[in-house]
Amino acid sequence: MCEVVLELPYPPTVNHYWKHTRNGIHYVTKQGKAYQSAVGFLAKNTKKFTGKVALNVEIYPPDNRKRDIDNIFKALFDSLTYAG
């Protein structure tokens, strides 16, 4: 078993990560792409996984506002996938 520990920035909300056009085309926003780039940079020298992966996520919100915790994981997982 191999363990990789990454300390990543707090992800943007789903509403700031994706937008869609009137034609129904979904795209990643500039803020979303910046987050993907940050995750990619921080993960670039880590071991690449080829099999099953277990994640342990500790969340430290930047302020005391109420948040929907599900929104954190979509941007996080997509960015980790994008990073390879």
JSON list of C-alpha atoms in Angstrom, two decimals:
[
{"chain": "A", "resi": 1, "resn": "MET", "atom": "CA", "xyz": [0.00, 0.00, 0.00]},
{"chain": "A", "resi": 2, "resn": "CYS", "atom": "CA", "xyz": [1.25, 3.46, -0.90]},
{"chain": "A", "resi": 3, "resn": "GLU", "atom": "CA", "xyz": [0.14, 6.67, 0.77]},
{"chain": "A", "resi": 4, "resn": "VAL", "atom": "CA", "xyz": [0.18, 10.10, -0.83]},
{"chain": "A", "resi": 5, "resn": "VAL", "atom": "CA", "xyz": [-0.68, 13.18, 1.20]},
{"chain": "A", "resi": 6, "resn": "LEU", "atom": "CA", "xyz": [-1.68, 16.36, -0.62]},
{"chain": "A", "resi": 7, "resn": "GLU", "atom": "CA", "xyz": [-2.66, 19.67, 0.95]},
{"chain": "A", "resi": 8, "resn": "LEU", "atom": "CA", "xyz": [-4.91, 21.28, -1.65]},
{"chain": "A", "resi": 9, "resn": "PRO", "atom": "CA", "xyz": [-6.60, 24.66, -1.77]},
{"chain": "A", "resi": 10, "resn": "TYR", "atom": "CA", "xyz": [-10.28, 24.85, -0.89]},
{"chain": "A", "resi": 11, "resn": "PRO", "atom": "CA", "xyz": [-12.24, 24.16, -4.10]},
{"chain": "A", "resi": 12, "resn": "PRO", "atom": "CA", "xyz": [-14.65, 26.61, -5.71]},
{"chain": "A", "resi": 13, "resn": "THR", "atom": "CA", "xyz": [-18.34, 25.88, -5.39]},
{"chain": "A", "resi": 14, "resn": "VAL", "atom": "CA", "xyz": [-20.01, 23.88, -8.12]},
{"chain": "A", "resi": 15, "resn": "ASN", "atom": "CA", "xyz": [-21.73, 27.09, -9.26]},
{"chain": "A", "resi": 16, "resn": "HIS", "atom": "CA", "xyz": [-18.34, 28.74, -9.73]},
{"chain": "A", "resi": 17, "resn": "TYR", "atom": "CA", "xyz": [-16.66, 25.66, -11.17]},
{"chain": "A", "resi": 18, "resn": "TRP", "atom": "CA", "xyz": [-19.10, 25.05, -14.05]},
{"chain": "A", "resi": 19, "resn": "LYS", "atom": "CA", "xyz": [-21.32, 27.23, -16.16]},
{"chain": "A", "resi": 20, "resn": "HIS", "atom": "CA", "xyz": [-23.55, 26.40, -19.08]},
{"chain": "A", "resi": 21, "resn": "THR", "atom": "CA", "xyz": [-24.65, 28.22, -22.20]},
{"chain": "A", "resi": 22, "resn": "ARG", "atom": "CA", "xyz": [-28.21, 28.76, -23.36]},
{"chain": "A", "resi": 23, "resn": "ASN", "atom": "CA", "xyz": [-27.62, 25.88, -25.76]},
{"chain": "A", "resi": 24, "resn": "GLY", "atom": "CA", "xyz": [-26.97, 23.55, -22.82]},
{"chain": "A", "resi": 25, "resn": "ILE", "atom": "CA", "xyz": [-23.22, 23.28, -23.30]},
{"chain": "A", "resi": 26, "resn": "HIS", "atom": "CA", "xyz": [-21.43, 22.85, -19.97]},
{"chain": "A", "resi": 27, "resn": "TYR", "atom": "CA", "xyz": [-17.92, 24.16, -19.47]},
{"chain": "A", "resi": 28, "resn": "VAL", "atom": "CA", "xyz": [-15.36, 24.67, -16.72]},
{"chain": "A", "resi": 29, "resn": "THR", "atom": "CA", "xyz": [-14.99, 28.35, -15.77]},
{"chain": "A", "resi": 30, "resn": "LYS", "atom": "CA", "xyz": [-11.74, 30.29, -15.46]},
{"chain": "A", "resi": 31, "resn": "GLN", "atom": "CA", "xyz": [-11.96, 29.83, -11.69]},
{"chain": "A", "resi": 32, "resn": "GLY", "atom": "CA", "xyz": [-12.46, 26.09, -12.19]},
{"chain": "A", "resi": 33, "resn": "LYS", "atom": "CA", "xyz": [-9.52, 25.85, -14.58]},
{"chain": "A", "resi": 34, "resn": "ALA", "atom": "CA", "xyz": [-7.34, 27.76, -12.11]},
{"chain": "A", "resi": 35, "resn": "TYR", "atom": "CA", "xyz": [-8.28, 25.24, -9.42]},
{"chain": "A", "resi": 36, "resn": "GLN", "atom": "CA", "xyz": [-7.52, 22.34, -11.79]},
{"chain": "A", "resi": 37, "resn": "SER", "atom": "CA", "xyz": [-4.12, 23.88, -12.53]},
{"chain": "A", "resi": 38, "resn": "ALA", "atom": "CA", "xyz": [-3.35, 24.35, -8.83]},
{"chain": "A", "resi": 39, "resn": "VAL", "atom": "CA", "xyz": [-4.26, 20.73, -8.07]},
{"chain": "A", "resi": 40, "resn": "GLY", "atom": "CA", "xyz": [-2.25, 19.53, -11.08]},
{"chain": "A", "resi": 41, "resn": "PHE", "atom": "CA", "xyz": [0.79, 21.52, -9.96]},
{"chain": "A", "resi": 42, "resn": "LEU", "atom": "CA", "xyz": [0.61, 20.17, -6.40]},
{"chain": "A", "resi": 43, "resn": "ALA", "atom": "CA", "xyz": [0.06, 16.58, -7.58]},
{"chain": "A", "resi": 44, "resn": "LYS", "atom": "CA", "xyz": [2.57, 16.55, -10.44]},
{"chain": "A", "resi": 45, "resn": "ASN", "atom": "CA", "xyz": [5.36, 14.76, -8.56]},
{"chain": "A", "resi": 46, "resn": "THR", "atom": "CA", "xyz": [3.18, 12.17, -6.84]},
{"chain": "A", "resi": 47, "resn": "LYS", "atom": "CA", "xyz": [2.86, 8.50, -7.67]},
{"chain": "A", "resi": 48, "resn": "LYS", "atom": "CA", "xyz": [0.25, 7.73, -10.33]},
{"chain": "A", "resi": 49, "resn": "PHE", "atom": "CA", "xyz": [-2.30, 5.12, -9.31]},
{"chain": "A", "resi": 50, "resn": "THR", "atom": "CA", "xyz": [-3.41, 2.31, -11.61]},
{"chain": "A", "resi": 51, "resn": "GLY", "atom": "CA", "xyz": [-5.81, 0.44, -9.36]},
{"chain": "A", "resi": 52, "resn": "LYS", "atom": "CA", "xyz": [-8.36, 1.18, -6.68]},
{"chain": "A", "resi": 53, "resn": "VAL", "atom": "CA", "xyz": [-7.87, 4.30, -4.60]},
{"chain": "A", "resi": 54, "resn": "ALA", "atom": "CA", "xyz": [-9.19, 5.19, -1.15]},
{"chain": "A", "resi": 55, "resn": "LEU", "atom": "CA", "xyz": [-9.41, 8.85, -0.20]},
{"chain": "A", "resi": 56, "resn": "ASN", "atom": "CA", "xyz": [-9.38, 10.43, 3.22]},
{"chain": "A", "resi": 57, "resn": "VAL", "atom": "CA", "xyz": [-10.45, 14.07, 2.93]},
{"chain": "A", "resi": 58, "resn": "GLU", "atom": "CA", "xyz": [-10.14, 16.59, 5.74]},
{"chain": "A", "resi": 59, "resn": "ILE", "atom": "CA", "xyz": [-12.05, 19.80, 5.01]},
{"chain": "A", "resi": 60, "resn": "TYR", "atom": "CA", "xyz": [-11.06, 23.18, 6.41]},
{"chain": "A", "resi": 61, "resn": "PRO", "atom": "CA", "xyz": [-13.49, 25.83, 5.09]},
{"chain": "A", "resi": 62, "resn": "PRO", "atom": "CA", "xyz": [-12.01, 29.30, 4.63]},
{"chain": "A", "resi": 63, "resn": "ASP", "atom": "CA", "xyz": [-14.79, 30.95, 6.68]},
{"chain": "A", "resi": 64, "resn": "ASN", "atom": "CA", "xyz": [-17.83, 30.13, 8.84]},
{"chain": "A", "resi": 65, "resn": "ARG", "atom": "CA", "xyz": [-20.54, 30.23, 6.15]},
{"chain": "A", "resi": 66, "resn": "LYS", "atom": "CA", "xyz": [-22.84, 27.24, 5.85]},
{"chain": "A", "resi": 67, "resn": "ARG", "atom": "CA", "xyz": [-21.87, 25.04, 2.92]},
{"chain": "A", "resi": 68, "resn": "ASP", "atom": "CA", "xyz": [-23.18, 22.03, 1.05]},
{"chain": "A", "resi": 69, "resn": "ILE", "atom": "CA", "xyz": [-20.36, 19.57, 1.63]},
{"chain": "A", "resi": 70, "resn": "ASP", "atom": "CA", "xyz": [-21.26, 17.54, -1.50]},
{"chain": "A", "resi": 71, "resn": "ASN", "atom": "CA", "xyz": [-20.16, 20.46, -3.68]},
{"chain": "A", "resi": 72, "resn": "ILE", "atom": "CA", "xyz": [-16.60, 20.13, -2.43]},
{"chain": "A", "resi": 73, "resn": "PHE", "atom": "CA", "xyz": [-16.09, 16.63, -3.73]},
{"chain": "A", "resi": 74, "resn": "LYS", "atom": "CA", "xyz": [-17.16, 17.10, -7.34]},
{"chain": "A", "resi": 75, "resn": "ALA", "atom": "CA", "xyz": [-14.63, 19.85, -8.05]},
{"chain": "A", "resi": 76, "resn": "LEU", "atom": "CA", "xyz": [-11.97, 18.05, -6.00]},
{"chain": "A", "resi": 77, "resn": "PHE", "atom": "CA", "xyz": [-12.43, 14.67, -7.71]},
{"chain": "A", "resi": 78, "resn": "ASP", "atom": "CA", "xyz": [-12.65, 16.17, -11.19]},
{"chain": "A", "resi": 79, "resn": "SER", "atom": "CA", "xyz": [-9.45, 18.13, -10.60]},
{"chain": "A", "resi": 80, "resn": "LEU", "atom": "CA", "xyz": [-7.61, 15.09, -9.26]},
{"chain": "A", "resi": 81, "resn": "THR", "atom": "CA", "xyz": [-8.76, 13.11, -12.30]},
{"chain": "A", "resi": 82, "resn": "TYR", "atom": "CA", "xyz": [-7.68, 15.94, -14.60]},
{"chain": "A", "resi": 83, "resn": "ALA", "atom": "CA", "xyz": [-4.28, 15.95, -12.88]},
{"chain": "A", "resi": 84, "resn": "GLY", "atom": "CA", "xyz": [-3.88, 12.28, -13.72]}
]
